[in-house]
Amino acid sequence: MLRENSTKASKNKDRKIAVELIHVEKQFPGMTGPALDDVNIRIAEGEFVTVLGSSGCGKTTLIKMLNRLCEPDRGDILLFGENIREQNPVLLRRKTGYVIQQVGLFPHMTVKENISTIPKILKWEKKKTEQKVDEMLRLVALEPEEYRNRYPAQLSGGQQQRVGIARALIADPPLMLLDEPFGAIDAINREILQTELKKIQEQSGRTYLFVTHDIREAWKLGTKVLVMNQGKILQFASPQEIQAHPADEFVEELLRTADMGKGENV
Ligand SMILES: Nc1ncnc2c1ncn2[C@@H]1O[C@H](COP(=O)(O)OP(=O)(O)O)[C@@H](O)[C@H]1O
Ligand SMILES: [Mg+2]
């Protein structure tokens, strides 16, 4: 089938599958149950997927499977149609933006140097890198003049997280993995960043997986929400679909606790 079709509708129909998990299982030594229990998902390109579930349900394990920081015991994982088992983990990680709650900035490098990590590996021109670093800093609401030469220790936790996001976004990777990236950010800045990130994703058309245990954040950001419990996918659908037809009692209860059950306004 031709991919050059220009109308939006046919483009949507032809959308490639960005992420596919087939019977993926993972059990850590010493655990009584699996961390991931026969997980099957297909995520279309351009989707903003929020992964929602309580602590310990397997969200981080799922994300780490996609850049091979964690290997499945069984099953297959395909990114853009290619099995990642056959891919070099280092190259794979270069193509997937990754933001974690614990930030992981290099302490001996300035903000600018941290954000330039991938451009440096990709051998971008100095000028292009500098322009892009400033653009990314503005995007995450950090004034470049003030922040680009600081060290991570000279930033608050929330500011460090924003640098982490800028670093992951700079090379516009086809797949972005964000594991509770707004955990350390105060409510006001969190709202701003959610809105910004949503805009960035929409404009880029890239595929995002965003982990959260905050149902309102999941609803605000996600074109689709993946609800997990105890290593299993309970439901994977649009927020509207989930509210209209919760898959089971667990999902119903989840909505009720956030006053988002049937007949309630969000
Ligand atoms: N490296 C590990 N060794 C042993 N158990 C682990 C390891 N990583 C995660 N687990 C366990 O796997 C389960 C899922 O963890 P995780 O994916 O981090 O959950 P979440 O991100 O949803 O909080 C938890 O019970 C956790 O204790
Ligand atoms: Mg986690």
mmCIF file of C-alpha atoms and ligand atoms in Angstrom:
data_model
loop_
_atom_site.group_PDB
_atom_site.id
_atom_site.type_symbol
_atom_site.label_atom_id
_atom_site.label_comp_id
_atom_site.label_asym_id
_atom_site.label_seq_id
_atom_site.Cartn_x
_atom_site.Cartn_y
_atom_site.Cartn_z
ATOM 1 C CA MET A 1 0.000 0.000 0.000
ATOM 2 C CA LEU A 2 1.228 3.493 -0.816
ATOM 3 C CA ARG A 3 2.344 5.537 2.149
ATOM 4 C CA GLU A 4 2.435 8.841 0.307
ATOM 5 C CA ASN A 5 -1.294 9.434 0.697
ATOM 6 C CA SER A 6 -1.640 12.984 1.849
ATOM 7 C CA THR A 7 -5.085 13.142 3.417
ATOM 8 C CA LYS A 8 -5.114 12.890 7.158
ATOM 9 C CA ALA A 9 -7.699 10.104 7.260
ATOM 10 C CA SER A 10 -5.734 7.773 5.030
ATOM 11 C CA LYS A 11 -2.557 8.643 6.882
ATOM 12 C CA ASN A 12 -4.202 7.539 10.120
ATOM 13 C CA LYS A 13 -5.372 4.327 8.565
ATOM 14 C CA ASP A 14 -1.872 3.576 7.326
ATOM 15 C CA ARG A 15 -0.167 4.496 10.540
ATOM 16 C CA LYS A 16 2.707 2.216 11.331
ATOM 17 C CA ILE A 17 2.926 0.297 14.571
ATOM 18 C CA ALA A 18 5.609 1.976 16.662
ATOM 19 C CA VAL A 19 5.673 -0.436 19.586
ATOM 20 C CA GLU A 20 4.546 -4.022 19.751
ATOM 21 C CA LEU A 21 4.844 -6.415 22.666
ATOM 22 C CA ILE A 22 3.979 -10.049 22.067
ATOM 23 C CA HIS A 23 3.509 -12.356 25.052
ATOM 24 C CA VAL A 24 6.100 -10.500 27.096
ATOM 25 C CA GLU A 25 6.829 -11.949 30.515
ATOM 26 C CA LYS A 26 9.234 -10.973 33.244
ATOM 27 C CA GLN A 27 9.775 -12.343 36.699
ATOM 28 C CA PHE A 28 12.494 -11.081 38.982
ATOM 29 C CA PRO A 29 14.275 -13.550 41.243
ATOM 30 C CA GLY A 30 12.609 -13.806 44.618
ATOM 31 C CA MET A 31 9.269 -12.384 43.493
ATOM 32 C CA THR A 32 6.179 -14.485 44.045
ATOM 33 C CA GLY A 33 4.362 -13.182 40.951
ATOM 34 C CA PRO A 34 5.519 -11.877 37.573
ATOM 35 C CA ALA A 35 6.413 -8.198 37.117
ATOM 36 C CA LEU A 36 4.981 -8.465 33.606
ATOM 37 C CA ASP A 37 2.402 -11.144 32.968
ATOM 38 C CA ASP A 38 1.786 -12.050 29.315
ATOM 39 C CA VAL A 39 1.758 -8.452 28.087
ATOM 40 C CA ASN A 40 0.464 -7.859 24.572
ATOM 41 C CA ILE A 41 0.190 -4.342 23.172
ATOM 42 C CA ARG A 42 0.263 -2.576 19.824
ATOM 43 C CA ILE A 43 0.896 1.157 19.863
ATOM 44 C CA ALA A 44 0.430 3.134 16.651
ATOM 45 C CA GLU A 45 2.939 5.762 15.622
ATOM 46 C CA GLY A 46 2.123 9.250 16.879
ATOM 47 C CA GLU A 47 0.170 8.091 19.906
ATOM 48 C CA PHE A 48 0.670 9.707 23.336
ATOM 49 C CA VAL A 49 0.240 6.721 25.623
ATOM 50 C CA THR A 50 0.003 7.264 29.338
ATOM 51 C CA VAL A 51 0.786 4.209 31.445
ATOM 52 C CA LEU A 52 -1.285 4.287 34.612
ATOM 53 C CA GLY A 53 -1.068 2.032 37.620
ATOM 54 C CA SER A 54 -0.179 1.930 41.283
ATOM 55 C CA SER A 55 3.314 1.541 42.654
ATOM 56 C CA GLY A 56 4.920 -1.827 41.915
ATOM 57 C CA CYS A 57 2.495 -2.843 39.136
ATOM 58 C CA GLY A 58 5.268 -3.087 36.513
ATOM 59 C CA LYS A 59 5.243 0.323 34.786
ATOM 60 C CA THR A 60 8.993 0.944 35.018
ATOM 61 C CA THR A 61 9.754 -2.643 34.021
ATOM 62 C CA LEU A 62 7.580 -2.210 30.929
ATOM 63 C CA ILE A 63 9.362 1.005 29.927
ATOM 64 C CA LYS A 64 12.827 -0.467 30.519
ATOM 65 C CA MET A 65 11.996 -3.372 28.228
ATOM 66 C CA LEU A 66 11.742 -0.941 25.319
ATOM 67 C CA ASN A 67 15.328 0.288 25.474
ATOM 68 C CA ARG A 68 16.754 -3.004 26.721
ATOM 69 C CA LEU A 69 17.632 -1.803 30.189
ATOM 70 C CA CYS A 70 15.663 -4.866 31.195
ATOM 71 C CA GLU A 71 15.297 -8.067 29.167
ATOM 72 C CA PRO A 72 12.112 -10.158 29.035
ATOM 73 C CA ASP A 73 12.161 -13.806 30.119
ATOM 74 C CA ARG A 74 9.822 -14.606 27.243
ATOM 75 C CA GLY A 75 8.161 -12.863 24.341
ATOM 76 C CA ASP A 76 9.095 -10.409 21.635
ATOM 77 C CA ILE A 77 9.339 -6.641 21.438
ATOM 78 C CA LEU A 78 9.206 -4.836 18.108
ATOM 79 C CA LEU A 79 9.966 -1.155 17.623
ATOM 80 C CA PHE A 80 8.874 0.174 14.246
ATOM 81 C CA GLY A 81 8.601 -3.398 13.014
ATOM 82 C CA GLU A 82 12.048 -4.538 14.129
ATOM 83 C CA ASN A 83 12.726 -7.005 16.877
ATOM 84 C CA ILE A 84 14.894 -5.215 19.440
ATOM 85 C CA ARG A 85 16.611 -8.428 20.464
ATOM 86 C CA GLU A 86 18.625 -8.110 17.288
ATOM 87 C CA GLN A 87 19.498 -4.450 17.873
ATOM 88 C CA ASN A 88 22.565 -3.026 19.529
ATOM 89 C CA PRO A 89 21.370 -1.660 22.906
ATOM 90 C CA VAL A 90 23.565 1.435 22.631
ATOM 91 C CA LEU A 91 22.206 2.389 19.208
ATOM 92 C CA LEU A 92 18.710 1.551 20.353
ATOM 93 C CA ARG A 93 19.019 3.907 23.348
ATOM 94 C CA ARG A 94 20.272 6.680 21.100
ATOM 95 C CA LYS A 95 17.022 6.423 19.137
ATOM 96 C CA THR A 96 14.806 6.414 22.225
ATOM 97 C CA GLY A 97 14.536 9.433 24.477
ATOM 98 C CA TYR A 98 14.429 8.391 28.125
ATOM 99 C CA VAL A 99 13.473 10.482 31.126
ATOM 100 C CA ILE A 100 13.373 9.049 34.617
ATOM 101 C CA GLN A 101 12.164 10.409 37.917
ATOM 102 C CA GLN A 102 15.665 10.257 39.403
ATOM 103 C CA VAL A 103 16.788 12.521 36.523
ATOM 104 C CA GLY A 104 20.297 11.125 36.131
ATOM 105 C CA LEU A 105 22.083 14.287 34.980
ATOM 106 C CA PHE A 106 25.877 14.098 34.829
ATOM 107 C CA PRO A 107 26.958 16.048 37.914
ATOM 108 C CA HIS A 108 30.313 17.187 36.510
ATOM 109 C CA MET A 109 28.723 18.668 33.377
ATOM 110 C CA THR A 110 26.887 21.946 32.974
ATOM 111 C CA VAL A 111 23.274 22.139 31.886
ATOM 112 C CA LYS A 112 24.383 22.888 28.340
ATOM 113 C CA GLU A 113 26.824 19.980 28.282
ATOM 114 C CA ASN A 114 24.192 17.648 29.679
ATOM 115 C CA ILE A 115 21.659 18.615 27.019
ATOM 116 C CA SER A 116 24.328 18.329 24.294
ATOM 117 C CA THR A 117 25.163 14.698 25.080
ATOM 118 C CA ILE A 118 23.296 13.150 22.140
ATOM 119 C CA PRO A 119 24.096 15.950 19.622
ATOM 120 C CA LYS A 120 27.757 15.397 20.461
ATOM 121 C CA ILE A 121 27.514 11.688 19.737
ATOM 122 C CA LEU A 122 25.666 12.521 16.522
ATOM 123 C CA LYS A 123 28.389 15.038 15.667
ATOM 124 C CA TRP A 124 26.116 18.043 15.191
ATOM 125 C CA GLU A 125 27.756 21.363 14.328
ATOM 126 C CA LYS A 126 28.554 23.481 17.357
ATOM 127 C CA LYS A 127 26.305 26.318 16.284
ATOM 128 C CA LYS A 128 23.319 24.078 15.610
ATOM 129 C CA THR A 129 23.798 22.404 18.999
ATOM 130 C CA GLU A 130 23.998 25.725 20.830
ATOM 131 C CA GLN A 131 20.875 27.061 19.155
ATOM 132 C CA LYS A 132 18.989 23.869 19.849
ATOM 133 C CA VAL A 133 20.109 23.776 23.520
ATOM 134 C CA ASP A 134 18.747 27.279 24.058
ATOM 135 C CA GLU A 135 15.535 26.390 22.246
ATOM 136 C CA MET A 136 15.068 23.338 24.464
ATOM 137 C CA LEU A 137 15.793 25.326 27.622
ATOM 138 C CA ARG A 138 13.123 27.875 26.696
ATOM 139 C CA LEU A 139 10.751 25.036 25.963
ATOM 140 C CA VAL A 140 11.077 23.743 29.516
ATOM 141 C CA ALA A 141 10.832 27.294 30.886
ATOM 142 C CA LEU A 142 14.457 27.780 31.925
ATOM 143 C CA GLU A 143 16.001 31.040 30.720
ATOM 144 C CA PRO A 144 19.125 29.964 28.745
ATOM 145 C CA GLU A 145 21.259 32.955 29.846
ATOM 146 C CA GLU A 146 20.655 32.113 33.459
ATOM 147 C CA TYR A 147 20.800 28.334 33.406
ATOM 148 C CA ARG A 148 22.943 26.970 30.595
ATOM 149 C CA ASN A 149 26.262 27.189 32.475
ATOM 150 C CA ARG A 150 25.048 25.939 35.829
ATOM 151 C CA TYR A 151 25.850 22.553 37.276
ATOM 152 C CA PRO A 152 23.058 20.166 38.337
ATOM 153 C CA ALA A 153 23.860 20.765 42.025
ATOM 154 C CA GLN A 154 22.973 24.438 41.469
ATOM 155 C CA LEU A 155 19.425 23.571 40.419
ATOM 156 C CA SER A 156 16.300 22.566 42.330
ATOM 157 C CA GLY A 157 14.944 19.029 41.879
ATOM 158 C CA GLY A 158 12.223 20.276 39.540
ATOM 159 C CA GLN A 159 14.700 22.273 37.443
ATOM 160 C CA GLN A 160 16.935 19.208 37.141
ATOM 161 C CA GLN A 161 13.963 17.242 35.880
ATOM 162 C CA ARG A 162 13.270 19.881 33.266
ATOM 163 C CA VAL A 163 16.888 19.665 32.062
ATOM 164 C CA GLY A 164 16.437 15.888 31.874
ATOM 165 C CA ILE A 165 13.412 16.400 29.623
ATOM 166 C CA ALA A 166 15.296 18.891 27.420
ATOM 167 C CA ARG A 167 18.167 16.431 27.075
ATOM 168 C CA ALA A 168 15.844 13.615 26.008
ATOM 169 C CA LEU A 169 13.918 15.775 23.534
ATOM 170 C CA ILE A 170 16.755 17.559 21.766
ATOM 171 C CA ALA A 171 17.397 15.006 19.017
ATOM 172 C CA ASP A 172 13.652 14.474 18.429
ATOM 173 C CA PRO A 173 13.803 10.682 18.884
ATOM 174 C CA PRO A 174 11.082 8.593 17.214
ATOM 175 C CA LEU A 175 10.164 7.099 20.571
ATOM 176 C CA MET A 176 10.074 8.954 23.892
ATOM 177 C CA LEU A 177 9.951 7.043 27.160
ATOM 178 C CA LEU A 178 9.055 9.153 30.161
ATOM 179 C CA ASP A 179 8.919 7.447 33.550
ATOM 180 C CA GLU A 180 7.138 9.745 36.019
ATOM 181 C CA PRO A 181 9.115 12.728 34.725
ATOM 182 C CA PHE A 182 7.129 15.321 36.673
ATOM 183 C CA GLY A 183 7.379 13.597 40.046
ATOM 184 C CA ALA A 184 9.580 16.244 41.670
ATOM 185 C CA ILE A 185 7.866 19.256 40.106
ATOM 186 C CA ASP A 186 5.454 21.460 42.031
ATOM 187 C CA ALA A 187 1.789 21.602 41.005
ATOM 188 C CA ILE A 188 1.923 24.915 39.122
ATOM 189 C CA ASN A 189 5.002 24.116 37.058
ATOM 190 C CA ARG A 190 3.693 20.627 36.522
ATOM 191 C CA GLU A 191 0.552 22.009 34.846
ATOM 192 C CA ILE A 192 2.674 24.237 32.608
ATOM 193 C CA LEU A 193 5.013 21.417 31.641
ATOM 194 C CA GLN A 194 2.142 19.029 30.932
ATOM 195 C CA THR A 195 0.658 21.555 28.518
ATOM 196 C CA GLU A 196 4.057 22.169 26.882
ATOM 197 C CA LEU A 197 4.883 18.493 26.542
ATOM 198 C CA LYS A 198 1.485 17.771 25.004
ATOM 199 C CA LYS A 199 2.098 20.534 22.471
ATOM 200 C CA ILE A 200 5.609 19.282 21.655
ATOM 201 C CA GLN A 201 4.316 15.765 21.113
ATOM 202 C CA GLU A 202 1.455 16.896 18.890
ATOM 203 C CA GLN A 203 3.732 19.030 16.760
ATOM 204 C CA SER A 204 6.402 16.349 16.419
ATOM 205 C CA GLY A 205 3.995 13.484 15.704
ATOM 206 C CA ARG A 206 6.382 11.247 17.636
ATOM 207 C CA THR A 207 5.301 8.319 19.800
ATOM 208 C CA TYR A 208 5.345 8.913 23.551
ATOM 209 C CA LEU A 209 5.015 6.532 26.471
ATOM 210 C CA PHE A 210 4.513 8.432 29.682
ATOM 211 C CA VAL A 211 4.292 6.665 33.048
ATOM 212 C CA THR A 212 2.275 8.184 35.838
ATOM 213 C CA HIS A 213 0.280 7.104 38.868
ATOM 214 C CA ASP A 214 -1.764 10.324 38.668
ATOM 215 C CA ILE A 215 -5.023 9.593 36.878
ATOM 216 C CA ARG A 216 -5.687 13.244 36.029
ATOM 217 C CA GLU A 217 -2.255 13.558 34.437
ATOM 218 C CA ALA A 218 -2.929 10.342 32.494
ATOM 219 C CA TRP A 219 -6.226 11.750 31.252
ATOM 220 C CA LYS A 220 -4.896 15.166 30.360
ATOM 221 C CA LEU A 221 -1.941 13.905 28.329
ATOM 222 C CA GLY A 222 -2.951 10.573 26.880
ATOM 223 C CA THR A 223 -4.520 9.965 23.500
ATOM 224 C CA LYS A 224 -4.649 6.470 24.938
ATOM 225 C CA VAL A 225 -4.296 5.213 28.485
ATOM 226 C CA LEU A 226 -2.773 1.866 29.362
ATOM 227 C CA VAL A 227 -4.114 0.756 32.715
ATOM 228 C CA MET A 228 -1.941 -1.774 34.543
ATOM 229 C CA ASN A 229 -2.308 -3.835 37.674
ATOM 230 C CA GLN A 230 -0.018 -6.560 39.007
ATOM 231 C CA GLY A 231 1.931 -6.936 35.797
ATOM 232 C CA LYS A 232 -1.159 -7.163 33.600
ATOM 233 C CA ILE A 233 -2.713 -4.776 31.102
ATOM 234 C CA LEU A 234 -6.275 -4.250 32.222
ATOM 235 C CA GLN A 235 -7.313 -1.821 29.514
ATOM 236 C CA PHE A 236 -5.733 0.075 26.642
ATOM 237 C CA ALA A 237 -8.048 2.627 25.106
ATOM 238 C CA SER A 238 -8.777 6.328 24.817
ATOM 239 C CA PRO A 239 -9.692 8.145 28.056
ATOM 240 C CA GLN A 240 -13.271 8.613 26.774
ATOM 241 C CA GLU A 241 -13.589 4.934 25.922
ATOM 242 C CA ILE A 242 -12.291 3.884 29.340
ATOM 243 C CA GLN A 243 -14.754 6.145 31.117
ATOM 244 C CA ALA A 244 -17.632 4.948 28.969
ATOM 245 C CA HIS A 245 -16.695 1.267 29.205
ATOM 246 C CA PRO A 246 -14.311 0.430 32.039
ATOM 247 C CA ALA A 247 -12.887 -3.031 31.363
ATOM 248 C CA ASP A 248 -13.445 -4.410 34.839
ATOM 249 C CA GLU A 249 -14.160 -3.588 38.463
ATOM 250 C CA PHE A 250 -10.606 -2.498 39.121
ATOM 251 C CA VAL A 251 -10.777 0.171 36.413
ATOM 252 C CA GLU A 252 -14.244 1.230 37.599
ATOM 253 C CA GLU A 253 -12.924 1.624 41.127
ATOM 254 C CA LEU A 254 -9.919 3.584 39.872
ATOM 255 C CA LEU A 255 -12.241 6.054 38.141
ATOM 256 C CA ARG A 256 -14.503 6.276 41.165
ATOM 257 C CA THR A 257 -11.659 7.129 43.525
ATOM 258 C CA ALA A 258 -10.773 10.076 41.272
ATOM 259 C CA ASP A 259 -14.449 11.128 40.944
ATOM 260 C CA MET A 260 -14.252 10.247 37.286
ATOM 261 C CA GLY A 261 -16.777 7.429 37.209
ATOM 262 C CA LYS A 262 -19.769 7.350 34.883
ATOM 263 C CA GLY A 263 -21.900 10.454 34.898
ATOM 264 C CA GLU A 264 -19.242 12.600 36.524
ATOM 265 C CA ASN A 265 -17.492 15.466 34.856
ATOM 266 C CA VAL A 266 -13.736 15.494 34.612
HETATM 267 N N1 LIG B 1 15.694 -5.350 39.654
HETATM 268 C C1 LIG B 1 14.672 -5.873 40.334
HETATM 269 N N2 LIG B 1 14.852 -6.949 41.140
HETATM 270 C C2 LIG B 1 13.826 -7.511 41.804
HETATM 271 N N3 LIG B 1 12.560 -7.066 41.753
HETATM 272 C C3 LIG B 1 12.323 -6.002 40.971
HETATM 273 C C4 LIG B 1 13.352 -5.343 40.233
HETATM 274 N N4 LIG B 1 12.805 -4.307 39.546
HETATM 275 C C5 LIG B 1 11.486 -4.312 39.860
HETATM 276 N N5 LIG B 1 11.187 -5.316 40.706
HETATM 277 C C6 LIG B 1 9.859 -5.644 41.226
HETATM 278 O O1 LIG B 1 8.981 -5.770 40.118
HETATM 279 C C7 LIG B 1 7.703 -5.211 40.411
HETATM 280 C C8 LIG B 1 7.410 -4.111 39.405
HETATM 281 O O2 LIG B 1 8.319 -3.028 39.605
HETATM 282 P P1 LIG B 1 8.281 -1.692 38.763
HETATM 283 O O3 LIG B 1 8.186 -2.043 37.333
HETATM 284 O O4 LIG B 1 9.410 -0.863 39.190
HETATM 285 O O5 LIG B 1 6.892 -1.053 39.239
HETATM 286 P P2 LIG B 1 6.308 0.432 39.083
HETATM 287 O O6 LIG B 1 7.209 1.205 38.186
HETATM 288 O O7 LIG B 1 4.929 0.233 38.502
HETATM 289 O O8 LIG B 1 6.234 1.000 40.452
HETATM 290 C C9 LIG B 1 7.786 -4.708 41.848
HETATM 291 O O9 LIG B 1 7.243 -5.686 42.687
HETATM 292 C C10 LIG B 1 9.268 -4.555 42.085
HETATM 293 O O10 LIG B 1 9.590 -4.734 43.439
HETATM 294 MG MG MG B 2 8.261 2.997 38.524
#
